[in-house]
Coordinates of C-alpha atoms in Angstrom, one line a residue:
Chain A
M21 CA -23.6 -9.1 -20.0
S22 CA -26.6 -9.8 -18.0
L23 CA -25.4 -9.1 -14.0
L24 CA -27.1 -10.3 -11.5
V25 CA -25.9 -9.1 -7.7
V26 CA -26.9 -10.0 -4.0
G27 CA -27.0 -9.0 -1.2
S28 CA -28.2 -6.6 2.0
V29 CA -30.3 -4.2 1.6
A30 CA -30.2 -1.9 4.1
L31 CA -30.6 2.2 6.5
D32 CA -27.5 3.3 7.8
T33 CA -26.6 5.2 10.2
V34 CA -23.0 6.5 10.6
E35 CA -21.6 8.7 13.1
T36 CA -17.6 9.9 11.2
P37 CA -15.8 12.5 12.9
F38 CA -16.7 14.6 10.2
G39 CA -20.5 14.0 10.6
K40 CA -24.0 11.9 11.1
T41 CA -25.9 10.5 8.9
S42 CA -29.4 8.5 9.9
E43 CA -31.2 5.6 8.2
A44 CA -30.2 6.1 4.2
L45 CA -29.6 4.2 1.8
G46 CA -27.3 1.2 2.3
G47 CA -27.0 -2.4 2.4
S48 CA -23.9 -4.6 0.4
S49 CA -25.9 -4.9 -3.5
V50 CA -27.1 -1.2 -3.9
Y51 CA -23.7 -0.6 -3.4
I52 CA -22.2 -3.0 -5.4
S53 CA -25.6 -2.1 -7.8
V54 CA -24.8 1.3 -8.0
A55 CA -21.5 1.5 -8.0
A56 CA -21.8 -1.1 -11.5
S57 CA -24.6 0.5 -12.8
Y58 CA -22.1 3.1 -14.9
F59 CA -20.9 0.6 -16.2
V60 CA -23.4 -2.1 -17.8
Q61 CA -27.7 -1.5 -17.2
P62 CA -30.1 -2.7 -16.2
V63 CA -27.8 -4.7 -12.6
R64 CA -30.4 -7.1 -11.8
L65 CA -30.3 -6.7 -7.9
V66 CA -32.1 -9.8 -5.3
G67 CA -32.1 -8.9 -2.0
V68 CA -35.0 -7.8 0.1
V69 CA -36.6 -5.2 2.7
G70 CA -39.3 -4.4 4.4
G71 CA -42.3 -2.5 4.0
D72 CA -40.9 0.4 5.5
F73 CA -38.0 0.8 2.8
P74 CA -39.1 4.6 1.6
K75 CA -39.8 4.6 -2.0
E76 CA -37.3 7.1 -3.0
H77 CA -34.5 5.1 -2.6
I78 CA -36.7 2.8 -5.0
E79 CA -37.0 5.5 -7.3
F80 CA -33.3 6.4 -6.8
L81 CA -32.6 2.6 -7.7
E82 CA -35.1 2.9 -11.1
S83 CA -33.5 5.7 -12.1
R84 CA -30.2 4.0 -12.4
K85 CA -32.3 0.9 -14.0
I86 CA -31.4 -1.6 -11.9
D87 CA -33.7 -3.9 -11.8
L88 CA -36.0 -4.5 -8.4
D89 CA -37.8 -7.8 -10.1
G90 CA -36.2 -9.0 -7.3
L91 CA -35.9 -7.4 -4.0
Q92 CA -38.4 -9.0 -2.1
I93 CA -40.4 -6.6 0.2
I94 CA -42.3 -8.0 3.1
E95 CA -44.9 -5.8 4.1
N96 CA -45.4 -6.5 7.6
G97 CA -42.3 -7.0 8.6
K98 CA -39.1 -3.9 8.4
T99 CA -35.9 -3.1 7.0
F100 CA -32.0 -4.2 7.9
R101 CA -30.8 -1.6 9.4
W102 CA -27.5 -0.9 11.0
G103 CA -24.9 1.8 13.1
G104 CA -22.0 2.3 13.0
K105 CA -19.2 5.1 13.9
Y106 CA -15.5 5.0 13.0
H107 CA -13.1 7.2 14.4
Y108 CA -10.3 9.3 14.0
D109 CA -8.2 6.9 12.5
L110 CA -10.6 5.4 9.9
N111 CA -10.4 2.3 9.7
V112 CA -11.3 0.9 12.8
R113 CA -15.0 1.2 13.2
D114 CA -16.8 0.1 16.0
T115 CA -20.8 -1.5 15.0
L116 CA -23.1 0.3 18.0
F117 CA -26.5 -1.8 16.3
T118 CA -27.7 -4.5 14.2
H119 CA -31.0 -5.2 13.7
L120 CA -31.2 -8.0 11.1
N121 CA -35.0 -7.0 11.3
V122 CA -36.5 -9.1 7.7
F123 CA -32.7 -9.6 6.9
E124 CA -32.4 -12.9 9.6
K125 CA -34.9 -15.2 7.8
F126 CA -33.8 -13.5 3.5
N127 CA -33.8 -16.6 1.2
P128 CA -32.8 -15.6 -2.1
I129 CA -35.1 -16.7 -4.2
I130 CA -33.7 -16.0 -7.5
P131 CA -37.0 -14.9 -10.3
D132 CA -36.6 -17.7 -13.1
R133 CA -35.7 -14.3 -16.2
Y134 CA -31.9 -13.8 -14.1
K135 CA -30.5 -17.0 -13.9
N136 CA -29.8 -16.9 -16.8
S137 CA -27.4 -14.2 -15.5
S138 CA -24.2 -14.7 -17.0
Y139 CA -22.1 -12.5 -13.7
I140 CA -22.4 -13.1 -10.5
C141 CA -21.7 -10.9 -7.4
L142 CA -21.7 -11.9 -4.0
G143 CA -22.7 -9.5 -1.3
N144 CA -20.8 -10.7 1.6
I145 CA -24.4 -12.5 3.0
D146 CA -23.8 -16.1 4.3
P147 CA -22.1 -18.9 2.5
V148 CA -24.4 -21.1 2.5
L149 CA -27.4 -18.5 0.8
Q150 CA -24.8 -17.1 -1.6
L151 CA -24.7 -21.3 -2.6
Q152 CA -27.4 -21.0 -2.7
V153 CA -27.9 -18.1 -5.1
L154 CA -26.3 -20.2 -6.4
N155 CA -27.8 -23.8 -7.5
Q156 CA -30.2 -21.2 -9.8
I157 CA -28.5 -20.1 -11.5
N158 CA -28.2 -21.9 -15.7
K159 CA -24.5 -21.4 -16.1
P160 CA -22.3 -18.4 -14.9
R161 CA -19.4 -17.2 -16.9
L162 CA -17.9 -14.7 -13.9
V163 CA -18.5 -15.4 -10.2
V164 CA -17.4 -13.0 -7.0
G165 CA -17.8 -13.7 -3.9
D166 CA -17.4 -11.5 -1.0
T167 CA -17.1 -12.7 2.6
M168 CA -15.9 -11.4 6.3
N169 CA -14.6 -12.1 9.7
Y170 CA -17.7 -13.4 10.1
W171 CA -18.3 -15.9 7.9
I172 CA -15.2 -16.4 8.1
E173 CA -15.3 -17.8 11.8
T174 CA -18.1 -18.5 11.9
K175 CA -19.1 -21.2 9.1
P176 CA -15.4 -22.3 7.8
K177 CA -17.0 -24.9 6.3
E178 CA -19.8 -23.4 3.8
L179 CA -17.5 -20.8 3.0
A180 CA -14.8 -24.0 2.4
E181 CA -18.1 -25.7 -0.1
T182 CA -19.2 -21.4 -1.3
M183 CA -15.8 -21.3 -2.6
K184 CA -15.3 -23.6 -4.3
H185 CA -17.6 -21.9 -6.6
M186 CA -16.4 -18.6 -7.1
D187 CA -14.4 -17.7 -9.7
V188 CA -13.1 -14.2 -7.4
L189 CA -13.3 -13.6 -4.2
I190 CA -12.5 -9.8 -2.9
V191 CA -11.4 -9.5 1.2
N192 CA -9.6 -7.3 2.7
D193 CA -5.6 -7.9 4.5
S194 CA -7.1 -9.0 7.7
E195 CA -9.5 -11.1 6.4
A196 CA -7.1 -12.8 3.5
R197 CA -5.0 -13.6 7.2
L198 CA -7.7 -15.0 8.8
L199 CA -8.8 -17.2 5.9
T200 CA -5.7 -19.0 6.0
N201 CA -4.0 -18.3 9.3
E202 CA -1.0 -16.4 6.6
P203 CA 1.0 -12.9 7.6
N204 CA 2.3 -12.7 4.6
L205 CA -0.4 -11.4 2.3
I206 CA 1.2 -12.6 -1.4
K207 CA 1.2 -16.5 0.4
A208 CA -2.5 -15.8 1.6
A209 CA -3.4 -14.7 -1.1
K210 CA -1.7 -18.2 -2.9
K211 CA -3.8 -20.6 -0.4
I212 CA -6.8 -18.8 -1.7
I213 CA -6.4 -19.6 -4.7
S214 CA -5.5 -23.3 -4.1
M215 CA -9.2 -23.0 -2.2
G216 CA -11.3 -22.2 -5.7
P217 CA -11.0 -19.1 -7.0
H218 CA -9.2 -19.2 -10.0
S219 CA -8.5 -14.9 -9.1
V220 CA -8.7 -12.7 -4.8
I221 CA -8.5 -9.5 -4.6
V222 CA -7.0 -8.2 -1.4
K223 CA -8.1 -4.8 -0.6
K224 CA -5.9 -2.9 1.8
G225 CA -8.1 0.1 2.6
E226 CA -5.7 3.7 2.7
H227 CA -2.8 0.8 1.3
G228 CA -4.5 0.5 -2.1
A229 CA -5.5 -3.4 -3.6
L230 CA -3.4 -6.8 -5.2
L231 CA -5.0 -9.2 -7.4
V232 CA -3.5 -12.4 -7.5
T233 CA -4.1 -14.9 -10.1
D234 CA -2.4 -18.5 -10.6
D235 CA 0.5 -16.3 -12.4
T236 CA 0.0 -12.4 -12.4
I237 CA 0.5 -9.8 -8.7
F238 CA -1.2 -7.0 -9.5
S239 CA -0.9 -3.9 -6.7
A240 CA -3.4 -1.0 -7.9
P241 CA -2.8 2.7 -6.3
A242 CA -5.0 3.4 -3.1
Y243 CA -6.7 6.9 -5.0
P244 CA -4.8 9.2 -2.5
L245 CA -7.3 11.7 -1.2
E246 CA -6.8 14.4 1.3
N247 CA -10.5 13.2 2.9
I248 CA -12.5 11.0 3.1
F249 CA -16.0 11.3 5.3
D250 CA -17.6 7.6 5.0
P251 CA -15.7 4.7 4.4
T252 CA -18.7 3.2 4.7
G253 CA -20.0 1.1 1.3
A254 CA -16.1 1.7 -0.2
G255 CA -16.1 -2.2 -0.4
D256 CA -19.0 -2.9 -1.5
S257 CA -17.9 0.1 -4.0
F258 CA -14.7 -2.0 -5.3
A259 CA -16.5 -5.2 -6.1
G260 CA -19.4 -3.1 -8.2
G261 CA -16.4 -0.9 -10.4
F262 CA -14.8 -4.3 -10.6
I263 CA -17.5 -7.0 -12.2
G264 CA -19.5 -3.7 -13.8
W265 CA -16.3 -3.2 -15.8
L266 CA -15.7 -7.6 -16.7
A267 CA -19.3 -7.4 -17.7
R268 CA -19.6 -4.3 -19.9
T269 CA -16.9 -5.3 -21.4
E270 CA -16.8 -9.3 -21.5
D271 CA -14.1 -9.7 -21.8
L272 CA -10.9 -11.2 -18.9
S273 CA -8.3 -11.4 -20.3
P274 CA -5.7 -10.6 -17.5
N275 CA -4.3 -7.5 -18.9
N276 CA -9.0 -6.3 -18.1
L277 CA -8.4 -7.8 -14.3
K278 CA -6.1 -5.5 -13.8
R279 CA -8.6 -2.5 -15.6
A280 CA -11.1 -4.3 -13.8
V281 CA -8.9 -3.6 -10.0
I282 CA -8.5 0.6 -10.9
Y283 CA -12.7 0.4 -11.5
G284 CA -13.2 -1.4 -8.4
S285 CA -11.0 1.4 -6.3
T286 CA -12.5 3.9 -8.4
L287 CA -15.8 3.2 -8.3
A288 CA -14.8 3.0 -4.1
S289 CA -13.4 6.1 -4.1
F290 CA -16.2 8.2 -5.1
C291 CA -18.0 6.2 -2.4
V292 CA -15.5 7.9 0.5
E293 CA -16.2 11.6 -0.4
K294 CA -19.2 11.7 0.9
F295 CA -21.6 10.3 3.7
S296 CA -23.3 6.6 2.8
I297 CA -23.7 7.3 -0.8
E298 CA -24.2 10.1 -2.3
N299 CA -21.3 11.0 -4.1
L300 CA -22.7 7.6 -6.5
R301 CA -25.3 9.1 -6.6
D302 CA -24.8 11.5 -10.3
L303 CA -21.7 10.2 -12.0
N304 CA -20.7 9.2 -15.0
Y305 CA -18.1 7.4 -17.3
L306 CA -16.8 11.1 -18.7
K307 CA -15.6 10.9 -14.4
I308 CA -14.9 7.6 -13.9
H309 CA -12.8 7.5 -16.5
D310 CA -11.4 10.8 -16.9
R311 CA -10.2 9.4 -12.6
F312 CA -9.3 5.9 -14.1
L313 CA -6.5 8.0 -16.1
S314 CA -5.6 9.8 -12.6
F315 CA -4.8 5.7 -11.4
M316 CA -2.9 5.8 -14.6
E317 CA -0.2 8.8 -13.8
L318 CA -0.5 7.7 -10.0
S319 CA 1.2 4.4 -10.6
H320 CA 2.9 4.7 -13.9
F321 CA 6.9 5.9 -14.6
D322 CA 8.3 4.4 -17.8
D323 CA 12.6 2.9 -18.1
K324 CA 15.4 5.8 -18.8
K325 CA 15.8 5.1 -22.8
Chain B
M29 CA 27.1 12.7 -10.0
S30 CA 29.6 12.6 -6.6
L31 CA 28.0 11.2 -3.9
L32 CA 28.8 11.8 -0.4
V33 CA 26.9 10.0 2.6
V34 CA 27.0 9.6 6.1
G35 CA 26.0 7.8 9.3
S36 CA 26.2 5.5 11.1
V37 CA 28.2 1.9 10.9
A38 CA 26.9 -1.0 12.7
L39 CA 27.2 -4.1 14.0
D40 CA 24.9 -5.8 14.3
T41 CA 23.2 -8.9 16.0
V42 CA 19.6 -9.4 14.7
E43 CA 17.5 -12.4 15.3
T44 CA 13.9 -12.7 13.5
P45 CA 11.9 -16.2 13.7
F46 CA 13.5 -17.4 10.1
G47 CA 17.5 -17.6 12.1
K48 CA 20.8 -15.2 13.1
T49 CA 23.1 -13.5 12.3
S50 CA 25.5 -12.0 14.8
E51 CA 27.6 -8.8 14.2
A52 CA 26.7 -8.7 10.6
L53 CA 28.5 -5.6 8.6
G54 CA 25.4 -2.5 9.0
G55 CA 24.5 1.1 9.7
S56 CA 22.7 3.0 7.4
S57 CA 25.6 4.6 5.6
V58 CA 26.8 0.9 5.1
Y59 CA 23.4 0.1 3.4
I60 CA 23.4 3.6 1.7
S61 CA 26.1 3.0 -0.2
V62 CA 26.5 0.1 -0.8
A63 CA 23.3 0.4 -2.1
A64 CA 24.6 3.2 -3.8
S65 CA 27.1 1.5 -4.6
Y66 CA 25.5 0.1 -7.5
F67 CA 25.5 2.9 -9.8
V68 CA 28.1 5.3 -9.0
Q69 CA 31.0 5.1 -8.3
P70 CA 33.0 5.8 -5.7
V71 CA 30.9 6.2 -3.0
R72 CA 32.2 8.6 -0.4
L73 CA 31.2 7.7 3.1
V74 CA 32.2 9.9 6.3
G75 CA 31.2 7.6 10.2
V76 CA 33.2 6.0 12.3
V77 CA 34.2 2.9 13.6
G78 CA 36.6 1.7 16.9
G79 CA 39.9 -0.3 16.4
D80 CA 38.1 -3.8 16.0
F81 CA 36.8 -2.9 12.3
P82 CA 37.4 -5.9 11.7
K83 CA 39.2 -5.7 8.8
E84 CA 36.7 -8.0 6.2
H85 CA 34.0 -5.0 6.0
I86 CA 36.7 -2.3 5.1
E87 CA 37.8 -4.6 2.1
F88 CA 33.9 -5.3 1.2
L89 CA 33.5 -1.5 1.1
E90 CA 36.8 -1.2 -1.1
S91 CA 35.7 -3.9 -3.5
R92 CA 32.7 -1.3 -4.1
K93 CA 35.0 1.0 -4.3
I94 CA 33.2 3.1 -1.4
D95 CA 35.7 6.2 -0.6
L96 CA 36.5 5.4 3.5
D97 CA 38.2 8.2 3.7
G98 CA 35.5 10.1 5.4
L99 CA 35.8 7.0 8.3
Q100 CA 37.3 7.8 11.0
I101 CA 39.3 5.4 12.6
I102 CA 39.1 5.2 16.7
E103 CA 41.8 2.8 16.9
N104 CA 40.8 2.6 21.1
G105 CA 37.7 3.2 20.9
K106 CA 34.2 0.6 19.7
T107 CA 32.7 0.1 17.3
F108 CA 28.5 0.5 17.5
R109 CA 27.0 -1.9 18.3
W110 CA 23.1 -2.7 18.3
G111 CA 20.8 -5.8 18.8
G112 CA 17.2 -6.3 17.8
K113 CA 14.7 -9.1 17.3
Y114 CA 12.4 -9.9 14.5
H115 CA 8.4 -11.3 15.1
Y116 CA 6.5 -13.3 12.8
D117 CA 5.2 -9.5 11.9
L118 CA 8.3 -8.4 10.6
N119 CA 6.7 -4.6 11.0
V120 CA 7.1 -5.0 14.9
R121 CA 11.0 -5.2 16.0
D122 CA 12.5 -5.1 19.6
T123 CA 15.8 -3.6 20.0
L124 CA 17.4 -5.7 22.0
F125 CA 20.8 -3.4 23.3
T126 CA 22.3 -0.1 21.4
H127 CA 26.6 -0.1 22.3
L128 CA 26.9 3.8 20.9
N129 CA 30.4 2.7 21.9
V130 CA 32.2 5.7 19.4
F131 CA 29.6 6.9 17.8
E132 CA 27.9 8.2 20.9
K133 CA 31.1 11.3 19.9
F134 CA 30.7 10.5 17.0
N135 CA 31.6 14.5 15.1
P136 CA 31.7 13.7 10.9
I137 CA 34.4 15.9 9.6
I138 CA 34.1 16.3 5.5
P139 CA 37.7 15.7 4.4
D140 CA 38.6 18.6 2.2
R141 CA 38.1 17.0 -1.4
Y142 CA 34.8 15.6 -0.8
K143 CA 33.5 19.1 0.3
N144 CA 31.8 19.2 -3.7
S145 CA 29.8 16.8 -3.2
S146 CA 26.6 16.7 -5.4
Y147 CA 24.5 14.7 -4.1
I148 CA 24.3 13.9 0.2
C149 CA 22.3 11.2 1.6
L150 CA 21.9 12.4 5.0
G151 CA 21.6 8.7 6.8
N152 CA 19.0 8.5 10.4
I153 CA 21.8 10.5 13.0
D154 CA 21.1 13.5 15.3
P155 CA 20.1 16.0 13.3
V156 CA 22.1 19.3 14.6
L157 CA 25.7 16.7 13.4
Q158 CA 23.1 16.4 9.8
L159 CA 23.1 20.4 9.4
Q160 CA 27.1 21.1 10.5
V161 CA 27.5 18.0 7.4
L162 CA 25.2 20.3 5.4
N163 CA 27.7 23.7 6.3
Q164 CA 30.6 21.6 5.4
I165 CA 29.4 20.8 1.9
N166 CA 30.0 24.8 -0.5
K167 CA 26.6 23.5 -3.1
P168 CA 25.4 20.5 -2.8
R169 CA 23.0 19.6 -5.7
L170 CA 20.4 18.2 -4.1
V171 CA 20.0 17.1 -0.1
V172 CA 18.4 13.8 1.2
G173 CA 17.4 13.4 4.3
D174 CA 16.6 10.5 7.2
T175 CA 15.4 11.0 10.1
M176 CA 13.0 8.4 12.6
N177 CA 10.5 9.4 16.0
Y178 CA 13.5 9.2 18.0
W179 CA 14.4 12.7 17.3
I180 CA 11.2 14.3 16.4
E181 CA 10.4 14.2 19.4
T182 CA 13.5 14.7 21.2
K183 CA 15.0 17.5 19.2
P184 CA 12.4 18.4 17.5
K185 CA 13.2 22.3 16.9
E186 CA 16.9 20.7 15.6
L187 CA 14.7 18.5 12.8
A188 CA 12.7 21.4 12.4
E189 CA 15.6 24.2 10.9
T190 CA 17.9 20.9 9.1
M191 CA 15.0 20.2 7.5
K192 CA 15.1 24.1 5.5
H193 CA 17.9 22.2 4.5
M194 CA 16.7 19.2 2.6
D195 CA 15.3 18.3 -0.2
V196 CA 14.0 15.4 -0.1
L197 CA 12.3 13.6 3.2
I198 CA 12.7 9.7 3.9
V199 CA 11.0 8.6 6.8
N200 CA 8.0 6.6 6.6
D201 CA 4.8 6.3 6.9
S202 CA 4.7 6.1 10.9
E203 CA 7.2 8.9 11.7
A204 CA 5.0 11.7 8.6
R205 CA 2.7 11.1 10.7
L206 CA 3.9 11.9 13.9
L207 CA 6.2 14.3 12.2
T208 CA 3.2 16.2 11.6
N209 CA 0.6 15.0 13.8
E210 CA -1.9 14.6 10.8
P211 CA -3.6 11.5 10.7
N212 CA -4.3 11.4 6.3
L213 CA -1.1 10.1 5.1
I214 CA -1.2 12.6 2.0
K215 CA -1.8 15.8 4.5
A216 CA 0.9 14.4 6.6
A217 CA 3.4 14.4 3.7
K218 CA 1.9 18.5 1.8
K219 CA 2.9 19.7 5.4
I220 CA 5.8 18.1 5.8
I221 CA 7.4 19.5 2.2
S222 CA 5.2 22.6 3.7
M223 CA 8.6 22.9 6.4
G224 CA 11.1 22.9 3.7
P225 CA 11.8 19.4 1.2
H226 CA 10.5 19.6 -2.1
S227 CA 10.0 16.4 -1.7
V228 CA 9.4 13.6 0.7
I229 CA 8.0 9.6 0.3
V230 CA 6.8 7.6 3.0
K231 CA 7.6 4.0 3.1
K232 CA 5.4 2.3 4.5
G233 CA 7.2 -1.0 4.1
E234 CA 5.0 -4.1 2.6
H235 CA 2.6 -2.1 1.1
G236 CA 5.8 0.7 -1.4
A237 CA 6.0 3.7 -1.0
L238 CA 5.0 6.4 -1.9
L239 CA 6.4 9.9 -3.2
V240 CA 5.4 13.5 -2.4
T241 CA 5.8 17.1 -4.2
D242 CA 4.8 20.4 -4.6
D243 CA 2.2 19.1 -7.7
T244 CA 2.8 15.4 -8.1
I245 CA 2.4 12.2 -6.4
F246 CA 3.7 9.0 -7.0
S247 CA 2.5 5.5 -5.3
A248 CA 5.4 2.6 -5.7
P249 CA 4.5 -0.4 -4.8
A250 CA 5.8 -3.4 -3.1
Y251 CA 7.5 -6.2 -4.6
P252 CA 6.3 -9.2 -3.5
L253 CA 8.3 -11.3 -1.6
E254 CA 7.6 -14.3 0.0
N255 CA 9.7 -14.9 1.7
I256 CA 11.5 -11.9 3.8
F257 CA 13.8 -12.8 6.0
D258 CA 14.9 -9.6 7.8
P259 CA 14.3 -6.3 7.3
T260 CA 17.6 -4.3 9.0
G261 CA 18.5 -2.1 6.6
A262 CA 15.8 -2.0 3.9
G263 CA 14.4 1.8 4.0
D264 CA 18.6 2.4 4.2
S265 CA 18.8 0.5 1.3
F266 CA 15.7 2.5 -0.3
A267 CA 17.8 5.6 0.7
G268 CA 21.1 4.5 -1.7
G269 CA 18.6 2.5 -4.7
F270 CA 17.0 6.9 -4.8
I271 CA 19.8 8.9 -4.6
G272 CA 22.6 6.7 -6.3
W273 CA 20.3 6.7 -9.4
L274 CA 19.6 10.4 -9.1
A275 CA 22.9 10.5 -9.0
R276 CA 23.9 8.2 -11.5
T277 CA 21.6 10.1 -13.6
E278 CA 21.7 13.1 -12.6
D279 CA 18.3 14.0 -13.9
L280 CA 15.7 15.6 -11.4
S281 CA 12.8 15.9 -13.6
P282 CA 9.4 14.0 -11.9
N283 CA 9.7 11.8 -13.7
N284 CA 13.9 10.4 -13.2
L285 CA 12.0 10.9 -8.9
K286 CA 10.2 8.1 -9.2
R287 CA 12.5 5.2 -11.0
A288 CA 14.4 6.6 -8.5
V289 CA 11.4 5.4 -6.8
I290 CA 11.6 2.1 -7.6
Y291 CA 15.0 1.7 -8.1
G292 CA 14.7 3.0 -4.4
S293 CA 12.1 -0.3 -3.1
T294 CA 14.4 -2.0 -6.3
L295 CA 17.6 -2.2 -3.3
A296 CA 15.4 -2.5 -0.4
S297 CA 13.7 -5.8 -1.3
F298 CA 17.2 -7.6 -2.5
C299 CA 18.2 -6.1 0.9
V300 CA 15.1 -8.0 3.0
E301 CA 15.6 -10.9 0.7
K302 CA 18.7 -12.1 2.7
F303 CA 20.2 -11.7 6.8
S304 CA 22.2 -8.5 6.5
I305 CA 23.8 -7.1 3.5
E306 CA 24.2 -10.6 1.9
N307 CA 21.9 -10.1 -0.9
L308 CA 23.9 -6.5 -1.4
R309 CA 26.7 -7.7 -2.2
D310 CA 26.9 -9.1 -5.1
L311 CA 24.1 -7.6 -7.3
N312 CA 25.0 -5.8 -10.8
Y313 CA 23.9 -3.4 -12.8
L314 CA 21.3 -6.7 -14.8
K315 CA 19.6 -7.7 -11.6
I316 CA 18.4 -4.7 -10.5
H317 CA 17.1 -4.0 -13.9
D318 CA 16.2 -6.6 -14.3
R319 CA 14.0 -6.5 -10.6
F320 CA 13.3 -2.3 -11.6
L321 CA 11.0 -4.1 -14.7
S322 CA 9.3 -6.8 -13.3
F323 CA 8.2 -3.6 -10.2
M324 CA 7.1 -1.9 -13.5
E325 CA 4.9 -5.4 -14.9
L326 CA 3.4 -5.5 -10.5
S327 CA 1.8 -1.8 -11.5
H328 CA 1.6 -1.0 -14.8
F329 CA -2.0 -1.1 -16.8
D330 CA -3.5 0.1 -19.7
D331 CA -6.8 1.8 -20.5
K332 CA -9.1 -0.4 -23.2
K333 CA -9.3 1.0 -26.3

């Protein structure tokens, strides 16, 4: 059940119609690890920060029993910073700035004692680095990977190579369409499966998510939130909840993959209710399970006898 | 369980990337009645056509045990004709022409023996006419109504008045947002409930549908079709399946409303698999129930013991 997470660690400055946050803890590996930490502990994190990375963030991650032996600290460098602005339609965001800083030369070196990790979550980084991570792992049981438009457009061949080594690809609907040049999402998902992963999850924001495997299609609803404060990190929280549940239960059956999608959706729904990672700071398993049951209430119906 | 349907009867000329159909049987009251006829018979139809309305269409509707005593035939007039074109993104359509013809002066007169109808489905027509229909009905048990952007924009007051007499409003997501000036769909749905109907169904095309009542939110998935030939009539088929199931079972409990939403989704999914009304011509209850069970398979998950 050992879970390894690789991705960015960032300080995010985010503006939404509901407020603003500055230099908040963020980055894909942070959201994934924190979300997963409600299911398994410790979570092994591989990432990079500069000497300016606030000590309080390290302390918080440690409080979630996240193993930071894989977090490289470049003392004379600066941490990756990202700035974005969301509009009333929270599906649209503008990137205001991207200062890669130490993340620009990120070289994910896996500590020896992480190399036996069974569950691997590859946050959205260069597919070349994703593959480099996998080449350092002995024999993972499950590899879950994320990607984005930028890599689909600039490194299609490298991404295709890396995808051959993924078991589950997590993308959003526009990424699925871009990756396959196929407007129909079901067809797009099946095309992705023919490219390597045995399963694909298509996240559809306010419309929920689809899980497609060789022989299953599962449609997960979105949690009906009336107030979404900040969508930042929703996708990564999804990935963390998803792989966290699988690593906890060590059950890769179709029925358990469905539950994992709901746990992913659950963590994503908590994430967007407050700014940054705030709402993921003090969850507990009971709260999470309660919302899991709400998802059931939301989508289940019976056949009239 | 007597079901009355009021709306347009049309001859549709539709082009999609997959083919073309000319002067095909269409119109909201036709799709609603035919879809509902798989649950209850007879369905009482009120509409208007010209003397040019093909006899074969009359015969088909009669074969579905649709009671046509409320179908006005204006011998020296022409039937309503609509032409539209869908693009690869089937969510976008251009209207090529709208010849209202006899539909322009449609005056929905309810035959005396229809006035005791318990279940009323108001297709997407002028809200003034919708209210005029309701004023002729003795004491309906359930009034389901549809509307569209055009009426929301041009007759907001009249629509607001009519909505006070509806139990269930069926709209799509953009209509819900336009009607309430609220981007969040859950908030929009709750605002609609405050305007009169006790329930609202928000159709989201390829993303399924939401049912919102005072105390329930239900998220229905879309059926994962790889090939959608013609979206024309999907919304009306949804309404027909929805009210047809309720009229058949005479059960307005929350659980049965959820089932009705799935039966609506089922009929809509059949509708779009072929052109025009073709795929609704020879369904049967077994086929419909099988797809209902597929919807269950698609959206259900369990809690790990």
